[in-house]
Amino acid sequence: MKKIVSKMLSGACVVAMTATLLTGCGGTAQLAQNGGGDTEGGAATAATANAGDEPITLTVFSQLANYSGEQTGWSADVLKDKFNVVINIVPDLNGTLQTRMESGDLGDIVVWGDNGTNYQNAIEAGLLYDWNEDDLIQDYGQDILKYFPNALEFNASYSGGKTYGIGHGLASNNNDLQDFFYTWDIRWDLYKELGYPEVNELEDLVDVFAKMKELCPTDENGNPTYAVSLWPDWDGDMVMYVKSTVTAFLGYDELGVGLYDPTTGDYYDCLMEDGPYLRALKFYNTLYQKGLLDPDSMTATWDTMSEKVSSGGTFFSIFNYAGESLYNTPDNVEAGKAMYPLTPKNATPIVYGMSTLGGNRLWSIGAKTEYPELCMEIINYLCTPEGRMVMEYGPQGETWDYDSEGGCYLTDLGTKTTADIETPMEEHTGTFHDGQLQINNITWALDAVNPDSAIGDSFNWRSWASSQLPAQTDIEADWRNYTGADTFNKYMLSGGYRVSPASTYVASTKSEEFTTKWTQTTTCITKYSWNAIYANSDDEFDSIVQTMRDEANSYYYQECLEWSQNEAAIRHQCEQELSLE
């Protein structure tokens, strides 16, 4: 097994955090080990006090949401039953954050896309609730205190000494890796029919996709097929799918206006000649020129992309959640059609280390809420093993449960919903997909050990003892025989990969003036990147890239690059100093 991993040094990254966060390493000296336990038998909870009354509507402002409006379906029923609440989700679209900041009211529960400038500005403006004020977390967040004391201490280290939230993707130790989600899913039935052509480099896929289109020119609805369908919803400083392809192929992680190698600390800016971002950009332009890129990609949404994948309109995804998770319905698999991982032989996809400190997507509470106790109770519930399981799989007893040995298992309905999220929920309105919590953030890492499992199951159903079954179909058996692996994660671990280790790195804040410069520059990069994808010739592609480079430099690219390079150095220091052992 070829494993690429940063050399980790013992000790912790203990770097003083100033109010302006001049460095990115959060202090981790002696993290508090608070006591825990559930709240049963204690003082009356906010939910108890609300029982029998008209439901309370809470506004959840989420920078991660792709949905606007009242939550519906099974998760709405769970929240109504447990807390007598209705949640109204507000996504961060077209200046919504700025508008809410100016109004002084972010909402009741606030979910952040990162812990950088916007979050810091909200603290400075007094728009977030201190979780220790009036013993809020002590009275209503006992499970958070029990399971995640390190994460609370870490949040305080970069939040001016007070705790305003908790990060995502939490684990009970720093030693384990998450499952891969950059899994290079490909239409395996078509790949098999082509005779398993060798794929060494990213560019080798172009010819494979062209031959797949010859085999399968239309989807089940009679529409043209494509290698891949992109979507711009999640673009940030660069085009998301382009930079993520670098992450999937080379294992470099997005950071500022470029990509960061967690193995060496090297930094590759997105406009560098023959750099990884432009290589991936050219790959998608080549697909477009050959009629293999969905021409609706620039205007697509997550939902429209998902519909195309589900109906067989694409052959490939670098992400498992936009590949096999959407396509491998029981009907498709039983018909001998499926998407399974096929990593190019020279790829070193990234895999993320789990952390007790939490990631940068934060759960917090708005300072203007009338219901801080209820908000804390809800976040606390999501941090319980039960809450994590329910929000991943649905109501306990309906879609999943524990067997006589204390292990996790999926019910018949749960087996259907994990295979096809459009499965109707028997005791709730709509499908499983309709009821998924649209806040779009997590608490526990999916691959963290579930404390409620008596046999050490994680929260990830694929790793449960109850899920380790022989191949259920001929197409699955063929993939297993070809790869020599019986699970996707074992296959990914059998090849090269890079580990992005847990660390105390927190992005430095940007001044208001620099934020304006940053936005102008990155908007230019994203705009011209899409234009380059849609170039009709190589010469046009090169011309657009040069225009992107010239215009970005006419803005403030060099300042943005210097900031990003400095952040890469800080992050590398933090990763070296926080041992995973």
CSV table of N, CA and C in Angstrom, one decimal, residues 62 131 139-140 273 306 341 350 425 446 488:
chain,number,residue,atom,x,y,z
A,62,SER,N,-28.4,29.3,7.6
A,62,SER,CA,-27.4,28.3,7.3
A,62,SER,C,-26.6,28.7,6.1
A,131,TRP,N,-22.3,30.7,24.9
A,131,TRP,CA,-22.9,29.5,25.4
A,131,TRP,C,-22.7,29.3,26.9
A,139,ASP,N,-26.8,23.9,31.6
A,139,ASP,CA,-28.1,23.4,31.8
A,139,ASP,C,-28.8,22.7,30.7
A,140,TYR,N,-28.4,23.1,29.5
A,140,TYR,CA,-29.1,22.5,28.3
A,140,TYR,C,-28.2,21.9,27.3
A,273,GLU,N,1.4,28.9,-14.1
A,273,GLU,CA,1.5,28.2,-15.4
A,273,GLU,C,1.7,26.7,-15.2
A,306,SER,N,-28.6,16.3,-9.7
A,306,SER,CA,-29.0,15.0,-9.1
A,306,SER,C,-29.9,14.2,-10.0
A,341,PRO,N,-16.3,2.8,-7.6
A,341,PRO,CA,-15.0,3.6,-7.6
A,341,PRO,C,-14.0,3.0,-8.7
A,350,ILE,N,-7.3,12.7,-1.5
A,350,ILE,CA,-7.2,13.1,-0.1
A,350,ILE,C,-8.2,12.3,0.8
A,425,MET,N,-41.5,7.6,2.8
A,425,MET,CA,-41.5,7.3,4.2
A,425,MET,C,-42.9,6.8,4.6
A,446,LEU,N,-19.2,11.2,10.4
A,446,LEU,CA,-19.9,9.9,10.0
A,446,LEU,C,-19.1,8.7,10.4
A,488,PHE,N,-15.9,-0.1,-0.6
A,488,PHE,CA,-15.3,1.0,-1.3
A,488,PHE,C,-14.1,1.6,-0.6
